[in-house]
Amino acid sequence: MTRPRVLILHSPGTNRDAETLRALELAGAEVEIAHVRDVRAGSVSLVGCRAVVLPGGFGYGDALGAGVLQALDLTTWLQDAVGTFVGRGGRVLGICNGFQTLVKSGLLDDGCEPAKPGNRAVTLTHNERGHFECRWVHMAPAADCAADWLRGLSMPIFCPVAHGEGRFLTRGSDTLNHLAAQGRIALRYVQADGGAAAGSYPHNPNGSAGDVAGICSPDGLVVGFMPHPEDHLLSRHSPVPVPVDAMGFRLFEAFVEAL
Amino acid sequence: MASSISYWTASTVIRLEIRGGLGHRARAVTAQLPFLGLAAIGACEATAVYFLDADLDDDALEFLCARLLRDPVTETAAWMRDPRDNAGSPAAVEVARKRGVTDTETRVLENALVRLGLPPARAARATRYEFAGAPGDEDLHRIARNLLCNATTERYAVGWLQPEFEEGAGHSSRCETIPVRDLTDVRLAALSRDRGLALSLDEMQVIRQAFRDFGRDPTDVELETLAQTWSEHCQHKTFKARIRFRHEDPQGRTIGTETIDGIFDTCIRAVNCEVAKTWLVSVFEDDAGVIRFTDDLDLAFKVETHNHPSALDPFGGAHTGVGGVVRDVLGVSARPIAATDVLCFGPPDLPDAEVPAGTLHPRRIRAGVVRGIGDYGNKLGLPTLSGAIVYDRGYVSNPLVYCGCIGIAPHGAHPTAAEVGDLVVALGGRTGLDGLHGATFSSADLAEDTRETQGSAVQIGDPILEKGLMELLGQARDEQLYTAVTDCGAGGFSSAIGEMGEELGVEVHLDRIRVKYPDLAPWELWLSEAQERMVVAVPPARLARLQALADHWEVELSVLGKFTGDRELHIRHEGRTVGRLPMDFVHHGWPRPELNAFHREPSTCDPAGTPWTDGDQALKTLLTHPSVASKEAVIRTFDHEVRGGTLVRPLTGPCQDGPADGVVFEPLEAAGSGRAVAVAQGINPMLGLHDPYAMGGSAVDEAIRNLVCAGADPDHIALLDNFCWGNPTLPDRLGALVRAAQGCRDAALALQAPFISGKDSLYNEYAGEPIPGTLLISGIGIVPDVDRCMTAHAKHSGSLLFVLGDTRAELGGSLLHCLYGLSGGVSPVTEAAFGNRYRALHGLIRSGSVLSAHDASEGGLALAAVEMALAGRVGMDLDLTAVHADPWHALFSESNGRILIEVDPEAVGVVTDACRDLPLLRLGRLGGERVLMRHEGTVHVDAAVEALAACWRGAEM
């Protein structure tokens, strides 16, 4: 069985690339970390990759807002490469800073071309509590999520969030319903027993609208979320005992299997 | 301090306001207004302001906002080209960083303009705060000074702020000769003071004589080089000084007098001579201590302090404190993998009227320091795992900020031998007027006007640049591109290059240093402490490859000179020699100081009577003290999960909110080795006020105990010592320092734990008042079985609680005495016999026979048991009669060497057997929802677990 090739994109300030690589490798992928400038220069190609993963970190130090400058990279330097890749059905996964990047680039937006990120209807902004926060949360795939591989998870994933700008907000009150109707809500923060977080802190750690922890594109190929399943690959990583199916590793297994 | 300089001349300056995205900051400001008595001013609104010195039309600005500056969901944008005055403007304060202070945001914006195809422009920025309740100017100035603007690195205006763009701000490129040969002693001392050299008269006299011998006067470059190299900060003169020490009993009778031939040699190095562990790799030789971890990997650990800078600018001081200690670890060719932080602040509830002039309120210092540590560590991708916070009035003007960093490297991968002909290569940030005189500034007391006179010593860092350095140096090490490496810390290039070239001699060309702006004087180039710089020695044949890697990681590289072999420090600038000194004089020319010290032992008589009659009340007083209470609000702002290897966190228990003894992590690089790293601290400055010798011993014992409780092997533990003290030229300060050093020496010898690194920060005084002498012992230990980590929270109803270790009447200097204002009493001792307890416990942990283990230190057994209970949300019923005959000593005595262990009833036989020759006492059983502590039939403590937990969590930030 060939291992699907996955490329992890590294920008200045990316810092969760090594553990993301470990997670994907353990899940059965063949993984390479590539610097964004090498992809831009063409010395690393996306051709032949089944997925591109944008890992966590602080790309460009979050200057001008989390993910903003990496989004500029995606929509200028890498516009053709990424456009072609997505157009051919390649999968894109953004975790935390990678999710912020996907959102700010417009790649995860509704009916909005990547070239016009200024029109997007969703955003990730400063946590309701106003500061960076690191704590373990539960997240569960939303019903009817267009990313079919997520629906295979048997129980909520338990893993940490570690971010200052992870509060999911939408423009206009209908947007959230619209996203849900389209299967665009990928993951929601939930309570330990799987019950709705209903906006309550700390189950919903950052004040995200609709408890949204992650969203996806209408075809489910582009997915992003804030929490870090790559920090829960083994049972000893968990601060409290949980079933093995709650490990973040399960999410990577499902992802690689879908490639 | 409103700016009086107007750069508002060009009509092309555009003022761009982005509204709506800074609500989190506005809410934080609003929440602070009541502390100023200004709650009535109402809600604050914060706005991001950008200034662009550019010719951009409306379409271009709309494009810029849409693509880059405005979030379409949360923000709106507006701009103006010709703001005239404040008329009609709501009550507002605008704050900006001063020129010369790092601001990556504007640099990034300037680059992005070009990326978007817009005309190049200079950018500046500010934050605007508007207040709904229309406060007057006087209140706005108060808000600005107390909440919004730190005058060390920022400036503000009421109303509209005039932008200042980064540009040349240098002094003169001339090199001056300073006549010293004919100066009188009085004038020598004045020269040292006026130039901020922080050199003593003895030292100035040595310099005068040396230049008489050379037959010329020094240049400013030479004089400044000597001041940096000979500073307390760089040479640790106090720890090397010969000390005449007089020791007195509590009545003032001399017990003994001795000459101490250097505290470092007799107290720290002496331990390592006797405790020769095979796993020590590099001890006190390099920027960080290094020990073996696995067959293939080494661990490096260093702890630094950044106290004075954090007092002036808490955010910048702590920020660059983390950056600096990370570079120490890069300086031993290790990859940084975790950070630690130990902080000492004044009381958060200190009345404003009691904050001394020139000092920031402890709340503000804490907020800035915590934000600074988080910002740098989080952005660098380091888990900030382990730490402590101590609150005391003694730290109001002199907060302590200990930043630690742990690194990992392949064994034997650190090259330390530059060769003649190797190039001196600088990597990283550009050089400016940043941080001039940092080394000498930190070697003197703080004063009311320090902010004005020494503000340039404080900087703000750029963690993303440092991240690039990390990646670059790791790859350069693996490809063996350098033969030596050192960090650029205090003293800048003068220290880094001076130290690297000590054995060989070096020639440096200052005009090859990359600068932020022109017109820096040679001595400024040489001394600047601009952040994020490293120096490597590179064989000429490997330079091209290093350059390619540097380009890849976007790190600037410049070749400054070469190693010569003539054992001279030769400094050149624009074709001329501006300094030429023998290396031997630079590094060893300083006169060894002779200092006097005395110490009077405290009274060992217990205070008459006990002011506490109610165990519950005493316990609640302890639990709510900010030094004891939950630090969760701080801990959660640090990423303790990044790198995916954290096993024991700073918060434990089913609710993940209980206190941990030590933390444990499994480095990614060592995955599969089956081993993990434990880190913990020992610190007890309140005990030190009573008995510094006991503090030294207790800190060592506590650090080791914490590590063992987390699963570390007691025979594989290394220690770091960090002394923060007052003015060591005063005999009482120095006497206490001597005793603390002797205490930690004796304890380290007793417990057979070597010191691998250390640092001292002296002159922590304000207006003649020293801080409580504070010794931090940081410990690093190896957990031999990654699946046998141990945590402190109580696990199960029905299990049994034991105490391993005996309890003595040792309340002298205890937290309880401190809180009730008592003095006197016997302080805890540390004995070699404790080591057997730790080995026995470690064996039990290895065999899985213990459910939880928690060390008993401040607050005694009572507090330790309560911490286990509240962290595990399990009650307990304990009888302390056999612990000590006196109930209060049984509850609160702080005897060292004690560990509470939770045991499953079925494992009792194994535990009692393993501890058969050790003091092991069964205290009671876990279960229920209350904590009960009895003594001779009397119930002294009876409280609900949830109430204790709420009490402990209540005093949060």
Coordinates of C-alpha atoms in Angstrom, one line a residue, chain B residues 244-456:
Chain B
R244 CA 36.1 38.5 55.1
F245 CA 33.1 36.9 56.8
R246 CA 32.1 37.4 60.4
H247 CA 29.5 35.1 61.8
E248 CA 27.5 36.1 64.9
D249 CA 25.1 34.2 67.2
P250 CA 21.6 35.6 67.9
Q251 CA 23.0 37.7 70.7
G252 CA 25.7 39.3 68.6
R253 CA 28.6 37.2 69.9
T254 CA 31.1 36.3 67.2
I255 CA 30.9 32.5 66.4
G256 CA 33.7 32.6 63.9
T257 CA 35.5 34.6 61.3
E258 CA 36.8 33.2 58.1
T259 CA 38.1 34.3 54.7
I260 CA 36.0 32.9 51.9
D261 CA 38.0 32.4 48.8
G262 CA 35.2 33.2 46.4
I263 CA 31.6 32.1 46.9
F264 CA 31.6 30.5 43.5
D265 CA 34.6 28.3 44.1
T266 CA 33.9 27.4 47.7
C267 CA 30.1 26.9 47.5
I268 CA 29.1 26.0 43.9
R269 CA 32.2 24.5 42.2
A270 CA 33.0 22.7 45.4
V271 CA 29.9 20.6 45.1
N272 CA 30.8 19.5 41.6
C273 CA 34.2 18.4 42.8
E274 CA 32.7 16.0 45.2
V275 CA 29.6 15.0 43.3
A276 CA 31.1 13.6 40.2
K277 CA 28.3 12.2 38.1
T278 CA 29.1 10.4 34.9
W279 CA 26.3 12.1 33.1
L280 CA 27.6 15.6 33.4
V281 CA 28.7 17.0 30.0
S282 CA 29.4 20.7 30.4
V283 CA 29.3 22.5 33.7
F284 CA 29.8 26.3 34.2
E285 CA 31.9 26.4 31.0
D286 CA 29.3 27.6 28.5
D287 CA 26.3 29.7 28.1
A288 CA 24.2 26.8 29.6
G289 CA 24.8 23.7 31.7
V290 CA 24.6 20.4 29.8
I291 CA 23.9 16.8 31.0
R292 CA 23.4 13.5 29.3
F293 CA 19.8 12.5 28.6
T294 CA 20.0 9.3 26.5
D295 CA 22.9 7.6 24.8
D296 CA 22.6 9.9 21.9
L297 CA 21.1 13.1 23.3
D298 CA 22.1 15.8 25.7
L299 CA 20.0 18.3 27.6
A300 CA 21.0 21.9 28.2
F301 CA 19.4 24.1 30.9
K302 CA 19.9 27.8 31.7
V303 CA 18.0 30.2 33.9
E304 CA 18.6 34.0 33.6
T305 CA 17.1 37.0 35.3
H306 CA 15.8 40.1 33.6
N307 CA 14.9 42.1 36.7
H308 CA 15.9 45.7 36.1
P309 CA 14.5 45.8 32.6
S310 CA 11.2 44.3 33.7
A311 CA 10.9 46.9 36.4
L312 CA 11.0 49.7 33.8
D313 CA 9.1 48.0 31.0
P314 CA 7.5 44.8 32.2
F315 CA 6.5 43.6 28.8
G316 CA 9.7 44.4 27.0
G317 CA 11.9 43.3 30.0
A318 CA 10.2 39.9 30.2
H319 CA 10.0 39.5 26.4
T320 CA 13.7 40.0 25.9
G321 CA 14.4 38.0 29.1
V322 CA 12.9 34.9 27.3
G323 CA 14.7 35.8 24.1
G324 CA 18.0 36.1 25.9
V325 CA 17.9 32.8 27.7
V326 CA 16.8 31.0 24.5
R327 CA 19.9 32.4 22.9
D328 CA 22.0 31.0 25.8
V329 CA 20.7 27.6 24.9
L330 CA 21.4 28.2 21.2
G331 CA 24.9 29.1 22.4
V332 CA 25.6 25.5 23.4
S333 CA 24.3 24.3 20.0
A334 CA 21.1 23.0 21.5
R335 CA 17.6 23.3 20.2
P336 CA 15.3 25.1 22.7
I337 CA 12.4 22.8 23.7
A338 CA 10.8 24.2 26.8
A339 CA 10.7 27.4 28.9
T340 CA 10.3 28.1 32.6
D341 CA 9.4 31.2 34.5
V342 CA 9.6 32.2 38.1
L343 CA 8.3 35.6 39.1
C344 CA 8.4 37.7 42.2
F345 CA 6.0 40.7 42.5
G346 CA 4.8 43.2 45.0
P347 CA 1.3 42.6 46.4
P348 CA -1.4 43.0 43.7
D349 CA -3.6 44.8 46.1
L350 CA -1.0 47.4 47.2
P351 CA -2.8 50.8 47.7
D352 CA -1.8 53.2 45.0
A353 CA -0.5 55.7 47.5
E354 CA 2.1 53.2 48.7
V355 CA 3.7 52.7 45.2
P356 CA 7.0 54.6 45.3
A357 CA 7.8 57.3 42.8
G358 CA 9.3 56.0 39.6
T359 CA 7.7 52.5 40.2
L360 CA 4.9 50.9 38.3
H361 CA 2.0 49.3 40.3
P362 CA 2.6 45.6 41.0
R363 CA -0.6 44.8 39.1
R364 CA 0.8 46.5 36.0
I365 CA 4.2 44.9 36.3
R366 CA 2.6 41.5 36.6
A367 CA 0.3 42.0 33.7
G368 CA 3.1 43.2 31.5
V369 CA 5.6 40.5 32.5
V370 CA 3.1 37.7 32.0
R371 CA 2.1 39.1 28.6
G372 CA 5.8 39.4 27.7
I373 CA 6.7 35.8 28.6
G374 CA 3.7 34.5 26.9
D375 CA 4.2 36.5 23.7
Y376 CA 7.8 35.4 23.2
G377 CA 7.5 31.8 24.4
N378 CA 4.2 31.1 22.6
K379 CA 5.4 32.7 19.3
L380 CA 8.7 30.8 19.5
G381 CA 6.7 27.5 19.9
L382 CA 8.2 26.7 23.3
P383 CA 6.0 25.1 26.0
T384 CA 6.3 27.4 29.0
L385 CA 5.8 24.5 31.5
S386 CA 7.1 25.2 34.9
G387 CA 7.2 28.1 37.2
A388 CA 6.2 29.9 40.4
I389 CA 5.0 33.2 41.5
V390 CA 5.9 34.8 44.9
Y391 CA 4.3 38.0 46.2
D392 CA 5.9 40.2 48.8
R393 CA 6.2 43.9 49.6
G394 CA 9.9 43.6 49.2
Y395 CA 9.5 43.2 45.4
V396 CA 7.4 46.3 44.8
S397 CA 10.1 48.3 43.1
N398 CA 12.3 45.4 42.2
P399 CA 10.3 42.6 40.6
L400 CA 12.2 39.5 39.8
V401 CA 11.8 37.7 36.5
Y402 CA 13.6 34.4 36.2
C403 CA 13.4 33.0 32.6
G404 CA 14.6 29.5 31.9
C405 CA 15.1 27.5 28.8
I406 CA 15.8 23.8 28.2
G407 CA 17.4 22.6 25.0
I408 CA 18.3 19.3 23.4
A409 CA 21.2 18.4 21.2
P410 CA 22.9 15.3 19.8
H411 CA 25.6 14.3 22.2
G412 CA 29.0 15.8 21.3
A413 CA 27.5 18.1 18.6
H414 CA 28.6 21.4 20.2
P415 CA 31.9 22.7 18.7
T416 CA 33.9 24.9 21.0
A417 CA 37.2 25.5 19.2
A418 CA 37.5 28.3 16.7
E419 CA 40.7 28.3 14.8
V420 CA 43.0 31.0 13.5
G421 CA 41.7 32.2 10.2
D422 CA 38.0 31.4 11.0
L423 CA 35.7 34.2 10.3
V424 CA 33.7 36.1 12.9
V425 CA 30.1 36.0 11.6
A426 CA 27.2 37.8 13.0
L427 CA 23.7 36.4 12.5
G428 CA 20.3 37.8 13.1
G429 CA 18.9 41.2 14.0
R430 CA 20.4 44.6 13.0
T431 CA 22.2 46.8 15.4
G432 CA 20.9 50.1 16.6
L433 CA 20.9 52.2 19.7
D434 CA 19.1 49.5 21.6
G435 CA 20.0 48.4 25.0
L436 CA 23.2 50.5 25.4
H437 CA 24.8 49.9 28.8
G438 CA 22.5 47.0 29.7
A439 CA 25.3 45.1 31.4
T440 CA 26.4 48.1 33.5
F441 CA 22.8 49.2 34.1
S442 CA 22.0 45.9 35.7
S443 CA 25.1 46.2 37.9
A444 CA 23.7 49.2 39.8
D445 CA 20.8 50.0 42.0
L446 CA 17.5 51.3 40.6
A447 CA 16.5 54.8 41.4
E448 CA 13.5 57.1 40.9
D449 CA 15.0 58.5 37.7
T450 CA 16.3 55.3 36.2
R451 CA 13.5 55.2 33.7
E452 CA 14.7 58.6 32.3
T453 CA 18.4 57.9 32.5
Q454 CA 18.6 54.3 31.4
G455 CA 15.4 53.7 29.5
S456 CA 17.4 52.8 26.3

